[in-house]
Amino acid sequence: MLLPLFILVATASLANAATTLWVDTTPQSLRPYALKKGRGIKLPGGNTFPVTGNSSGNAFCILNTNADGSAGGAGVFPHVHKKTYENFYTVKGRVQLWGQNLDTYLSNSSIQQTRILGQGDIGAIPFNTIHTFSLLEPDTQLTGVLVPGGFEEFFFNRNVSPSPPIPGSGSGGGGGDETPLPGAGGFNISDLGKWDVYPQLDFVPRRDVVNGKAGPGNWYDGPNELPSNMAAPIWVARNRGPKWLSNQGGRYQIVTPFVTGQQTNGTFSQGTITLRPGPVAEGGSGTTEKRMWVRSEVATAFMMEEGQLEVAVEGYESVSLIDGDVVFVPGNTSFAYGATAEFTKFMYVTGGGWGLDYQLMANAKPWNSAFYPQEEGSGVKRGMLLRI
Ligand SMILES: *[C@@H]1O[C@H](CO)[C@@H](O)[C@H](O)[C@H]1NC(C)=O
Ligand SMILES: *[C@@H]1O[C@H](CO)[C@@H](O)[C@H](O)[C@H]1NC(C)=O
Ligand SMILES: *[C@@H]1O[C@H](CO)[C@@H](O)[C@H](O)[C@H]1NC(C)=O
Ligand SMILES: *[C@@H]1O[C@H](CO)[C@@H](O)[C@H](O)[C@H]1NC(C)=O
Ligand SMILES: *[C@@H]1O[C@H](CO)[C@@H](O)[C@H](O)[C@H]1NC(C)=O
């Protein structure tokens, strides 16, 4: 009586172990998955959504915009979100982002900030912050992280609600129509609040950028500290923010946080991790300990930037990720990751303030270089030879 049952279970777990993590497009429900570069739910205009509210249990949305920004700087009207935190990360090309807290803008007690974001630079826009942006280069990729997930429904609904004809354009637009707002589709602009979009049409973006910035704070000219609250936009230029060196499991990882739970009231974190291939096992067998297993209570996503990363999720075949690939792991799911190439780097997002980044930084030390230490005699050297 027991035997057939046992076989059934064994077959099921075998089948499970062979399940692939790769999917063709963003799933509509919560599960672990991996997507090749450029895959995911798409909208016209170069928008791809590798992670959505549906696929992440509403933890976060990742939106990649690939577009030509050279012709007049494609962007959107100034607006505020009251519930959605939105980060603007430049993967390639350049993006200009403006931001100012709404309350201090209205009371005229703060100064508007803008930055030109090059590759690897980020601007974090807490909710209640006026913002607008422009893409600037012919081949620009802007990666937006929107928290909580679900905001993306605005883009999908905007898309099925086409822009009204522009008055006087000869295409039959009725006289007296409001001029359509670029980026608002056919929505009534007084009624965008149901999508958590509040236009701020009096906001005039400043144009006096010098050396990539205007308004208070450092940019490429000094360290970019993380503030302890959400009172203003947060700007972190590539490698100019805080860095932590972890050697957990005997291998180096540099954690470069953009925002942690402290800057997001515990709702998410984002940054990059740069890692070295795992240590060669003792005994000279030549085998390499490639991966480190972790488990976090919150969802985790990686988007690859350099090198090659092997990722395993319990119950799935492991996958090998390269440039642009995305992997998503729900909370409370064990997974492992390890580099198979030198200087492997990825952007991470966690669906709460105390995720993988926090686990690593809690056991790491402050670090002031973009490079991890190189052993004497190591085959590959980048930058200076560093010692700890
Ligand atoms: C999310 O799921 C809901 C319910 O199934 C569906 O109506 C909506 O279109 C989905 N959104 C996206 C962006 O796929
Ligand atoms: C805002 O404050 C600045 C300096 O504090 C001042 O020059 C400017 O006139 C003020 N603007 C308004 C609209 O009150
Ligand atoms: C737009 O929305 C506002 C506020 O809900 C409403 O008063 C107005 O009539 C709407 N306009 C049109 C053209 O529907
Ligand atoms: C921060 O989160 C707590 C509870 O999670 C909430 O009560 C509080 O209003 C939040 N603060 C802000 C500024 O959103
Ligand atoms: C993971 O488990 C913890 C403890 O049971 C729970 O508090 C948390 O909500 C779970 N996380 C998710 C994403 O379900």
CSV table of C-alpha atoms and ligand atoms in Angstrom, one decimal:
chain,number,residue,atom,x,y,z
A,1,MET,CA,0.0,0.0,0.0
A,2,LEU,CA,2.8,2.4,0.8
A,3,LEU,CA,5.0,1.7,-2.1
A,4,PRO,CA,2.9,3.4,-4.9
A,5,LEU,CA,2.6,6.4,-2.7
A,6,PHE,CA,6.3,6.6,-2.2
A,7,ILE,CA,7.0,6.3,-5.9
A,8,LEU,CA,4.5,9.1,-6.6
A,9,VAL,CA,6.3,11.4,-4.2
A,10,ALA,CA,9.7,10.5,-5.5
A,11,THR,CA,8.6,11.1,-9.1
A,12,ALA,CA,7.0,14.4,-8.2
A,13,SER,CA,10.2,15.6,-6.5
A,14,LEU,CA,12.3,14.4,-9.4
A,15,ALA,CA,10.1,16.3,-11.8
A,16,ASN,CA,10.3,19.3,-9.5
A,17,ALA,CA,14.1,19.2,-9.4
A,18,ALA,CA,14.2,19.4,-13.2
A,19,THR,CA,11.9,22.5,-13.4
A,20,THR,CA,13.4,25.3,-15.2
A,21,LEU,CA,13.6,28.8,-13.8
A,22,TRP,CA,13.5,30.4,-17.2
A,23,VAL,CA,10.2,31.8,-18.4
A,24,ASP,CA,9.3,33.5,-21.7
A,25,THR,CA,7.6,36.5,-20.1
A,26,THR,CA,6.8,38.0,-16.7
A,27,PRO,CA,4.5,35.6,-14.8
A,28,GLN,CA,1.1,36.7,-13.7
A,29,SER,CA,1.5,35.2,-10.2
A,30,LEU,CA,4.1,34.9,-7.5
A,31,ARG,CA,6.8,32.4,-8.3
A,32,PRO,CA,10.6,32.2,-8.7
A,33,TYR,CA,11.7,32.9,-12.3
A,34,ALA,CA,14.5,34.1,-14.6
A,35,LEU,CA,14.1,36.2,-17.8
A,36,LYS,CA,16.6,36.7,-20.5
A,37,LYS,CA,17.7,40.3,-21.3
A,38,GLY,CA,14.8,42.2,-22.9
A,39,ARG,CA,12.2,39.6,-22.1
A,40,GLY,CA,9.0,40.5,-20.1
A,41,ILE,CA,5.6,42.1,-20.5
A,42,LYS,CA,6.0,45.0,-23.0
A,43,LEU,CA,4.2,48.2,-23.9
A,44,PRO,CA,4.9,50.2,-27.1
A,45,GLY,CA,7.5,53.0,-26.6
A,46,GLY,CA,10.3,50.7,-25.3
A,47,ASN,CA,8.8,49.8,-21.9
A,48,THR,CA,9.5,46.3,-20.6
A,49,PHE,CA,8.3,45.1,-17.2
A,50,PRO,CA,10.4,42.1,-16.0
A,51,VAL,CA,8.9,42.3,-12.5
A,52,THR,CA,5.3,43.5,-11.8
A,53,GLY,CA,3.0,43.7,-8.8
A,54,ASN,CA,1.4,40.4,-10.1
A,55,SER,CA,4.7,38.6,-10.4
A,56,SER,CA,6.1,39.8,-7.1
A,57,GLY,CA,3.2,39.6,-4.7
A,58,ASN,CA,3.0,43.4,-5.0
A,59,ALA,CA,6.5,43.8,-3.5
A,60,PHE,CA,7.8,46.0,-6.4
A,61,CYS,CA,7.7,46.7,-10.1
A,62,ILE,CA,10.8,46.9,-12.3
A,63,LEU,CA,10.3,48.9,-15.5
A,64,ASN,CA,13.0,49.1,-18.2
A,65,THR,CA,12.7,51.9,-20.7
A,66,ASN,CA,14.9,51.6,-23.7
A,67,ALA,CA,14.5,54.7,-25.9
A,68,ASP,CA,16.2,57.3,-28.1
A,69,GLY,CA,16.3,60.4,-26.0
A,70,SER,CA,18.3,62.5,-28.4
A,71,ALA,CA,15.4,64.2,-30.1
A,72,GLY,CA,14.3,66.7,-27.5
A,73,GLY,CA,14.6,64.6,-24.4
A,74,ALA,CA,11.7,62.2,-24.2
A,75,GLY,CA,10.2,62.5,-20.7
A,76,VAL,CA,7.0,63.2,-18.7
A,77,PHE,CA,5.2,66.2,-17.2
A,78,PRO,CA,6.1,67.1,-13.5
A,79,HIS,CA,4.1,65.1,-11.0
A,80,VAL,CA,3.9,63.6,-7.6
A,81,HIS,CA,3.0,60.2,-6.3
A,82,LYS,CA,1.5,60.1,-2.9
A,83,LYS,CA,1.9,56.3,-2.2
A,84,THR,CA,4.5,55.2,-4.7
A,85,TYR,CA,8.3,55.4,-4.2
A,86,GLU,CA,10.1,55.6,-7.5
A,87,ASN,CA,13.8,55.1,-8.2
A,88,PHE,CA,15.5,56.2,-11.5
A,89,TYR,CA,18.6,54.1,-12.4
A,90,THR,CA,20.5,54.7,-15.6
A,91,VAL,CA,21.8,51.5,-17.1
A,92,LYS,CA,23.2,53.2,-20.2
A,93,GLY,CA,23.1,56.6,-21.9
A,94,ARG,CA,22.1,59.6,-19.8
A,95,VAL,CA,19.0,60.7,-18.1
A,96,GLN,CA,18.2,64.1,-16.4
A,97,LEU,CA,16.0,63.9,-13.3
A,98,TRP,CA,14.6,66.8,-11.3
A,99,GLY,CA,13.1,66.5,-7.8
A,100,GLN,CA,11.8,68.6,-4.9
A,101,ASN,CA,9.7,67.6,-1.9
A,102,LEU,CA,6.1,68.8,-2.5
A,103,ASP,CA,5.5,70.4,0.9
A,104,THR,CA,8.8,72.3,1.0
A,105,TYR,CA,8.2,73.4,-2.6
A,106,LEU,CA,4.8,74.8,-1.7
A,107,SER,CA,6.2,76.6,1.4
A,108,ASN,CA,9.3,77.7,-0.6
A,109,SER,CA,11.6,76.3,2.1
A,110,SER,CA,13.7,74.1,-0.1
A,111,ILE,CA,15.7,74.4,-3.3
A,112,GLN,CA,15.0,72.3,-6.4
A,113,GLN,CA,17.6,69.7,-7.3
A,114,THR,CA,18.5,68.2,-10.6
A,115,ARG,CA,21.2,65.7,-11.7
A,116,ILE,CA,22.4,64.3,-15.0
A,117,LEU,CA,22.5,60.5,-14.4
A,118,GLY,CA,25.1,58.6,-16.4
A,119,GLN,CA,25.6,54.9,-16.4
A,120,GLY,CA,25.2,53.5,-12.9
A,121,ASP,CA,23.9,56.7,-11.3
A,122,ILE,CA,20.6,56.8,-9.4
A,123,GLY,CA,18.0,59.3,-8.3
A,124,ALA,CA,15.6,58.1,-5.6
A,125,ILE,CA,12.2,59.9,-5.5
A,126,PRO,CA,10.3,59.2,-2.3
A,127,PHE,CA,6.5,59.6,-2.5
A,128,ASN,CA,5.3,63.2,-2.1
A,129,THR,CA,8.3,64.4,-4.2
A,130,ILE,CA,7.7,66.4,-7.4
A,131,HIS,CA,9.7,64.9,-10.2
A,132,THR,CA,10.2,65.0,-14.0
A,133,PHE,CA,12.8,63.5,-16.2
A,134,SER,CA,14.3,63.5,-19.7
A,135,LEU,CA,16.2,60.8,-21.6
A,136,LEU,CA,19.2,62.4,-23.3
A,137,GLU,CA,21.1,59.9,-25.5
A,138,PRO,CA,20.3,57.9,-28.6
A,139,ASP,CA,20.6,54.6,-26.8
A,140,THR,CA,19.4,55.1,-23.2
A,141,GLN,CA,18.2,52.5,-20.7
A,142,LEU,CA,16.4,53.8,-17.7
A,143,THR,CA,15.5,51.2,-15.1
A,144,GLY,CA,12.6,52.3,-12.8
A,145,VAL,CA,11.9,50.6,-9.5
A,146,LEU,CA,8.3,51.4,-8.3
A,147,VAL,CA,7.2,50.4,-4.8
A,148,PRO,CA,4.8,48.9,-4.0
A,149,GLY,CA,4.2,46.9,-7.1
A,150,GLY,CA,0.9,47.6,-8.9
A,151,PHE,CA,1.6,51.2,-10.0
A,152,GLU,CA,2.3,49.8,-13.5
A,153,GLU,CA,-1.4,49.4,-14.1
A,154,PHE,CA,-1.3,53.2,-14.9
A,155,PHE,CA,0.9,52.6,-17.9
A,156,PHE,CA,-1.2,49.7,-19.1
A,157,ASN,CA,-4.4,51.7,-18.8
A,158,ARG,CA,-2.9,54.8,-20.3
A,159,ASN,CA,-2.0,52.7,-23.3
A,160,VAL,CA,-5.5,51.7,-24.1
A,161,SER,CA,-6.7,55.3,-23.6
A,162,PRO,CA,-5.1,57.1,-26.6
A,163,SER,CA,-4.3,60.8,-26.5
A,164,PRO,CA,-7.0,63.0,-27.8
A,165,PRO,CA,-6.4,65.0,-31.0
A,166,ILE,CA,-4.4,68.2,-30.4
A,167,PRO,CA,-6.6,71.3,-31.0
A,168,GLY,CA,-5.9,73.0,-34.3
A,169,SER,CA,-3.9,70.1,-35.6
A,170,GLY,CA,-6.5,69.6,-38.4
A,171,SER,CA,-7.3,66.1,-37.3
A,172,GLY,CA,-10.8,67.0,-36.2
A,173,GLY,CA,-10.2,67.9,-32.6
A,174,GLY,CA,-13.1,69.8,-31.1
A,175,GLY,CA,-12.4,73.4,-30.3
A,176,GLY,CA,-11.9,74.2,-26.6
A,177,ASP,CA,-10.4,70.8,-25.7
A,178,GLU,CA,-7.6,70.9,-23.2
A,179,THR,CA,-4.2,70.4,-24.8
A,180,PRO,CA,-3.3,66.8,-24.0
A,181,LEU,CA,-0.5,66.4,-21.6
A,182,PRO,CA,2.4,64.5,-23.0
A,183,GLY,CA,2.6,61.2,-21.1
A,184,ALA,CA,-1.0,61.3,-19.8
A,185,GLY,CA,-2.5,59.4,-22.7
A,186,GLY,CA,-6.2,60.2,-23.1
A,187,PHE,CA,-6.8,60.5,-19.3
A,188,ASN,CA,-8.6,63.5,-17.9
A,189,ILE,CA,-5.6,65.2,-16.2
A,190,SER,CA,-7.7,66.3,-13.2
A,191,ASP,CA,-8.6,62.7,-12.5
A,192,LEU,CA,-5.2,61.0,-12.5
A,193,GLY,CA,-5.2,60.6,-8.7
A,194,LYS,CA,-6.8,57.2,-8.9
A,195,TRP,CA,-3.6,56.1,-10.6
A,196,ASP,CA,-1.5,57.8,-7.8
A,197,VAL,CA,-0.4,60.5,-10.4
A,198,TYR,CA,-0.8,64.2,-9.4
A,199,PRO,CA,0.4,66.6,-12.1
A,200,GLN,CA,2.3,69.7,-10.8
A,201,LEU,CA,2.2,71.9,-13.9
A,202,ASP,CA,3.5,75.0,-12.1
A,203,PHE,CA,6.8,73.3,-11.4
A,204,VAL,CA,9.5,74.8,-13.7
A,205,PRO,CA,12.5,72.5,-14.1
A,206,ARG,CA,15.7,74.5,-13.6
A,207,ARG,CA,18.1,74.6,-16.5
A,208,ASP,CA,21.3,75.8,-14.9
A,209,VAL,CA,23.2,72.5,-14.6
A,210,VAL,CA,27.0,72.8,-14.2
A,211,ASN,CA,29.1,69.6,-14.1
A,212,GLY,CA,26.0,67.4,-14.0
A,213,LYS,CA,24.2,69.0,-11.2
A,214,ALA,CA,22.2,72.0,-9.9
A,215,GLY,CA,20.9,72.4,-6.4
A,216,PRO,CA,22.3,71.3,-3.0
A,217,GLY,CA,24.4,68.2,-2.4
A,218,ASN,CA,27.4,66.5,-3.9
A,219,TRP,CA,27.5,64.7,-7.1
A,220,TYR,CA,30.7,63.6,-8.9
A,221,ASP,CA,32.5,66.3,-6.8
A,222,GLY,CA,32.3,64.5,-3.4
A,223,PRO,CA,30.9,61.6,-1.4
A,224,ASN,CA,27.2,60.9,-1.8
A,225,GLU,CA,26.0,60.0,1.7
A,226,LEU,CA,22.6,58.4,2.3
A,227,PRO,CA,20.3,60.6,4.4
A,228,SER,CA,18.3,59.1,7.2
A,229,ASN,CA,14.9,60.1,5.9
A,230,MET,CA,12.7,60.7,2.9
A,231,ALA,CA,12.6,64.5,3.1
A,232,ALA,CA,14.3,65.1,-0.3
A,233,PRO,CA,15.4,63.2,-3.4
A,234,ILE,CA,18.4,61.0,-2.8
A,235,TRP,CA,21.2,61.0,-5.4
A,236,VAL,CA,24.0,58.4,-5.6
A,237,ALA,CA,26.5,58.5,-8.4
A,238,ARG,CA,28.2,55.3,-9.4
A,239,ASN,CA,30.7,54.2,-6.7
A,240,ARG,CA,30.4,57.6,-4.9
A,241,GLY,CA,28.0,56.3,-2.2
A,242,PRO,CA,28.7,54.1,0.8
A,243,LYS,CA,30.3,50.7,0.1
A,244,TRP,CA,30.7,47.6,2.2
A,245,LEU,CA,33.1,44.7,1.8
A,246,SER,CA,31.7,41.3,2.9
A,247,ASN,CA,33.9,38.1,2.9
A,248,GLN,CA,31.1,35.8,4.0
A,249,GLY,CA,31.7,32.3,2.8
A,250,GLY,CA,35.4,33.2,2.1
A,251,ARG,CA,34.7,35.2,-0.9
A,252,TYR,CA,34.5,39.0,-1.5
A,253,GLN,CA,31.3,40.9,-2.2
A,254,ILE,CA,31.1,44.7,-2.4
A,255,VAL,CA,27.6,45.9,-1.5
A,256,THR,CA,26.8,49.4,-2.7
A,257,PRO,CA,23.4,50.5,-1.4
A,258,PHE,CA,21.4,53.2,-3.1
A,259,VAL,CA,18.5,53.0,-0.6
A,260,THR,CA,18.1,50.8,2.4
A,261,GLY,CA,15.1,50.4,4.8
A,262,GLN,CA,16.3,53.6,6.4
A,263,GLN,CA,15.6,55.7,3.3
A,264,THR,CA,12.4,53.9,2.4
A,265,ASN,CA,10.7,53.5,5.8
A,266,GLY,CA,11.3,49.7,5.5
A,267,THR,CA,9.5,49.2,2.2
A,268,PHE,CA,12.4,48.2,-0.1
A,269,SER,CA,16.1,48.4,-0.8
A,270,GLN,CA,18.1,48.8,-3.9
A,271,GLY,CA,21.8,48.8,-4.8
A,272,THR,CA,24.5,46.8,-6.5
A,273,ILE,CA,26.7,43.8,-5.5
A,274,THR,CA,30.1,43.2,-7.1
A,275,LEU,CA,31.5,39.8,-6.4
A,276,ARG,CA,34.5,37.6,-6.9
A,277,PRO,CA,34.3,34.0,-8.0
A,278,GLY,CA,34.2,31.7,-4.9
A,279,PRO,CA,37.3,30.4,-3.3
A,280,VAL,CA,39.1,27.3,-4.7
A,281,ALA,CA,38.3,24.4,-2.3
A,282,GLU,CA,41.2,23.2,0.0
A,283,GLY,CA,42.9,20.1,-1.2
A,284,GLY,CA,43.9,21.2,-4.6
A,285,SER,CA,41.1,19.3,-6.4
A,286,GLY,CA,40.6,22.3,-8.6
A,287,THR,CA,36.9,22.4,-7.8
A,288,THR,CA,35.5,25.8,-7.0
A,289,GLU,CA,32.9,26.5,-4.3
A,290,LYS,CA,30.7,28.6,-6.6
A,291,ARG,CA,27.6,29.6,-4.7
A,292,MET,CA,26.4,30.8,-1.3
A,293,TRP,CA,22.9,29.8,-0.1
A,294,VAL,CA,20.7,32.5,1.4
A,295,ARG,CA,17.2,32.9,2.6
A,296,SER,CA,15.3,36.2,3.1
A,297,GLU,CA,11.9,36.9,4.4
A,298,VAL,CA,11.3,39.4,1.6
A,299,ALA,CA,11.3,39.1,-2.2
A,300,THR,CA,14.7,39.6,-4.0
A,301,ALA,CA,15.4,40.5,-7.7
A,302,PHE,CA,18.8,40.7,-9.5
A,303,MET,CA,19.4,42.4,-12.8
A,304,MET,CA,22.8,41.6,-14.3
A,305,GLU,CA,25.3,44.2,-15.3
A,306,GLU,CA,28.7,42.5,-15.8
A,307,GLY,CA,30.2,39.0,-15.8
A,308,GLN,CA,28.3,35.8,-15.2
A,309,LEU,CA,26.3,34.7,-12.2
A,310,GLU,CA,25.0,31.2,-11.4
A,311,VAL,CA,21.7,31.2,-9.4
A,312,ALA,CA,19.9,28.2,-7.9
A,313,VAL,CA,16.5,28.3,-6.3
A,314,GLU,CA,15.3,25.4,-4.2
A,315,GLY,CA,13.3,23.0,-6.4
A,316,TYR,CA,14.7,24.4,-9.7
A,317,GLU,CA,17.6,23.8,-12.1
A,318,SER,CA,20.3,26.4,-11.6
A,319,VAL,CA,20.6,29.1,-14.3
A,320,SER,CA,23.6,31.1,-15.6
A,321,LEU,CA,22.9,34.8,-16.0
A,322,ILE,CA,24.7,37.4,-18.1
A,323,ASP,CA,24.3,41.1,-19.0
A,324,GLY,CA,20.7,42.3,-18.7
A,325,ASP,CA,19.2,39.0,-17.4
A,326,VAL,CA,16.8,39.2,-14.5
A,327,VAL,CA,16.0,36.7,-11.7
A,328,PHE,CA,13.2,37.0,-9.1
A,329,VAL,CA,12.9,35.0,-5.9
A,330,PRO,CA,9.9,35.3,-3.6
A,331,GLY,CA,10.4,35.8,0.2
A,332,ASN,CA,11.0,32.8,2.4
A,333,THR,CA,12.5,30.9,-0.6
A,334,SER,CA,16.1,29.6,-0.3
A,335,PHE,CA,18.4,30.5,-3.2
A,336,ALA,CA,22.1,30.5,-4.0
A,337,TYR,CA,24.2,32.7,-6.1
A,338,GLY,CA,27.9,32.9,-7.1
A,339,ALA,CA,30.1,34.4,-9.8
A,340,THR,CA,31.7,32.4,-12.5
A,341,ALA,CA,33.6,35.3,-13.9
A,342,GLU,CA,35.8,38.0,-12.3
A,343,PHE,CA,34.1,41.2,-11.3
A,344,THR,CA,30.6,40.0,-11.7
A,345,LYS,CA,28.1,42.8,-10.9
A,346,PHE,CA,24.4,43.0,-10.6
A,347,MET,CA,21.7,45.5,-9.4
A,348,TYR,CA,19.5,44.1,-6.6
A,349,VAL,CA,16.0,45.1,-5.3
A,350,THR,CA,14.6,43.6,-2.1
A,351,GLY,CA,10.9,43.9,-1.2
A,352,GLY,CA,11.5,45.2,2.3
A,353,GLY,CA,14.1,47.2,4.1
A,354,TRP,CA,15.9,44.2,5.7
A,355,GLY,CA,16.7,41.8,2.8
A,356,LEU,CA,19.9,40.3,1.4
A,357,ASP,CA,21.7,43.6,1.4
A,358,TYR,CA,21.1,44.0,5.1
A,359,GLN,CA,22.2,40.5,5.9
A,360,LEU,CA,25.5,41.1,4.0
A,361,MET,CA,26.2,44.6,5.4
A,362,ALA,CA,25.5,43.5,9.0
A,363,ASN,CA,28.7,41.3,8.7
A,364,ALA,CA,30.7,43.5,6.4
A,365,LYS,CA,33.1,46.4,6.9
A,366,PRO,CA,33.0,49.9,5.4
A,367,TRP,CA,35.0,49.9,2.2
A,368,ASN,CA,36.3,52.8,0.1
A,369,SER,CA,37.1,51.2,-3.2
A,370,ALA,CA,35.0,50.0,-6.2
A,371,PHE,CA,37.4,47.0,-6.4
A,372,TYR,CA,37.6,44.0,-4.1
A,373,PRO,CA,41.0,42.9,-2.8
A,374,GLN,CA,43.2,40.9,-5.1
A,375,GLU,CA,45.5,38.2,-3.7
A,376,GLU,CA,49.2,38.4,-4.6
A,377,GLY,CA,49.7,36.3,-7.7
A,378,SER,CA,46.1,36.3,-8.7
A,379,GLY,CA,45.7,36.1,-12.5
A,380,VAL,CA,43.4,39.1,-12.9
A,381,LYS,CA,44.1,42.5,-11.4
A,382,ARG,CA,41.9,45.5,-11.7
A,383,GLY,CA,43.0,48.9,-10.6
A,384,MET,CA,45.4,49.0,-7.7
A,385,LEU,CA,46.5,46.1,-5.7
A,386,LEU,CA,44.5,46.5,-2.5
A,387,ARG,CA,45.1,45.0,1.0
A,388,ILE,CA,42.7,44.7,3.9
B,1,LIG,C1,-2.4,41.8,-13.1
B,1,LIG,O1,-3.5,40.9,-12.8
B,1,LIG,C2,-4.8,41.4,-13.0
B,1,LIG,C3,-5.8,40.4,-12.5
B,1,LIG,O2,-5.5,39.2,-13.2
B,1,LIG,C4,-4.9,41.8,-14.5
B,1,LIG,O3,-6.2,42.4,-14.6
B,1,LIG,C5,-3.9,42.8,-14.8
B,1,LIG,O4,-4.0,43.1,-16.2
B,1,LIG,C6,-2.5,42.3,-14.5
B,1,LIG,N1,-1.5,43.4,-14.8
B,1,LIG,C7,-0.4,43.2,-15.5
B,1,LIG,C8,0.4,44.4,-15.7
B,1,LIG,O5,-0.1,42.2,-16.1
B,2,LIG,C1,11.4,81.6,-2.4
B,2,LIG,O1,12.6,81.9,-1.6
B,2,LIG,C2,13.6,82.5,-2.3
B,2,LIG,C3,14.8,82.6,-1.3
B,2,LIG,O2,14.5,82.2,-0.1
B,2,LIG,C4,13.2,83.9,-2.8
B,2,LIG,O3,14.2,84.5,-3.5
B,2,LIG,C5,12.0,83.7,-3.7
B,2,LIG,O4,11.5,85.0,-4.1
B,2,LIG,C6,10.9,82.9,-3.0
B,2,LIG,N1,9.8,82.6,-4.0
B,2,LIG,C7,8.6,82.8,-3.7
B,2,LIG,C8,7.6,82.4,-4.8
B,2,LIG,O5,8.2,83.2,-2.6
B,3,LIG,C1,-12.2,65.8,-15.5
B,3,LIG,O1,-12.2,65.4,-14.1
B,3,LIG,C2,-12.8,66.5,-13.2
B,3,LIG,C3,-12.6,66.0,-11.8
B,3,LIG,O2,-13.0,64.7,-11.6
B,3,LIG,C4,-14.2,66.7,-13.6
B,3,LIG,O3,-14.7,67.8,-12.8
B,3,LIG,C5,-14.3,67.1,-15.1
B,3,LIG,O4,-15.6,67.3,-15.5
B,3,LIG,C6,-13.6,66.1,-16.0
B,3,LIG,N1,-13.5,66.6,-17.3
B,3,LIG,C7,-14.0,65.8,-18.4
B,3,LIG,C8,-13.8,66.5,-19.7
B,3,LIG,O5,-14.5,64.7,-18.2
B,4,LIG,C1,6.4,54.4,8.0
B,4,LIG,O1,5.8,53.1,8.3
B,4,LIG,C2,5.0,53.1,9.4
B,4,LIG,C3,4.5,51.7,9.6
B,4,LIG,O2,5.0,50.8,8.7
B,4,LIG,C4,3.8,54.0,9.2
B,4,LIG,O3,3.0,54.0,10.4
B,4,LIG,C5,4.4,55.4,9.0
B,4,LIG,O4,3.3,56.3,8.7
B,4,LIG,C6,5.3,55.4,7.8
B,4,LIG,N1,5.9,56.7,7.6
B,4,LIG,C7,5.9,57.4,6.5
B,4,LIG,C8,6.6,58.7,6.5
B,4,LIG,O5,5.4,56.9,5.5
B,5,LIG,C1,8.1,35.0,5.4
B,5,LIG,O1,7.9,34.4,6.7
B,5,LIG,C2,7.8,35.3,7.8
B,5,LIG,C3,7.7,34.5,9.1
B,5,LIG,O2,6.7,33.5,9.0
B,5,LIG,C4,6.6,36.2,7.5
B,5,LIG,O3,6.5,37.2,8.6
B,5,LIG,C5,6.7,36.9,6.2
B,5,LIG,O4,5.6,37.7,5.9
B,5,LIG,C6,7.0,35.9,5.1
B,5,LIG,N1,7.3,36.7,3.9
B,5,LIG,C7,6.6,36.6,2.8
B,5,LIG,C8,7.0,37.4,1.6
B,5,LIG,O5,5.6,35.9,2.7
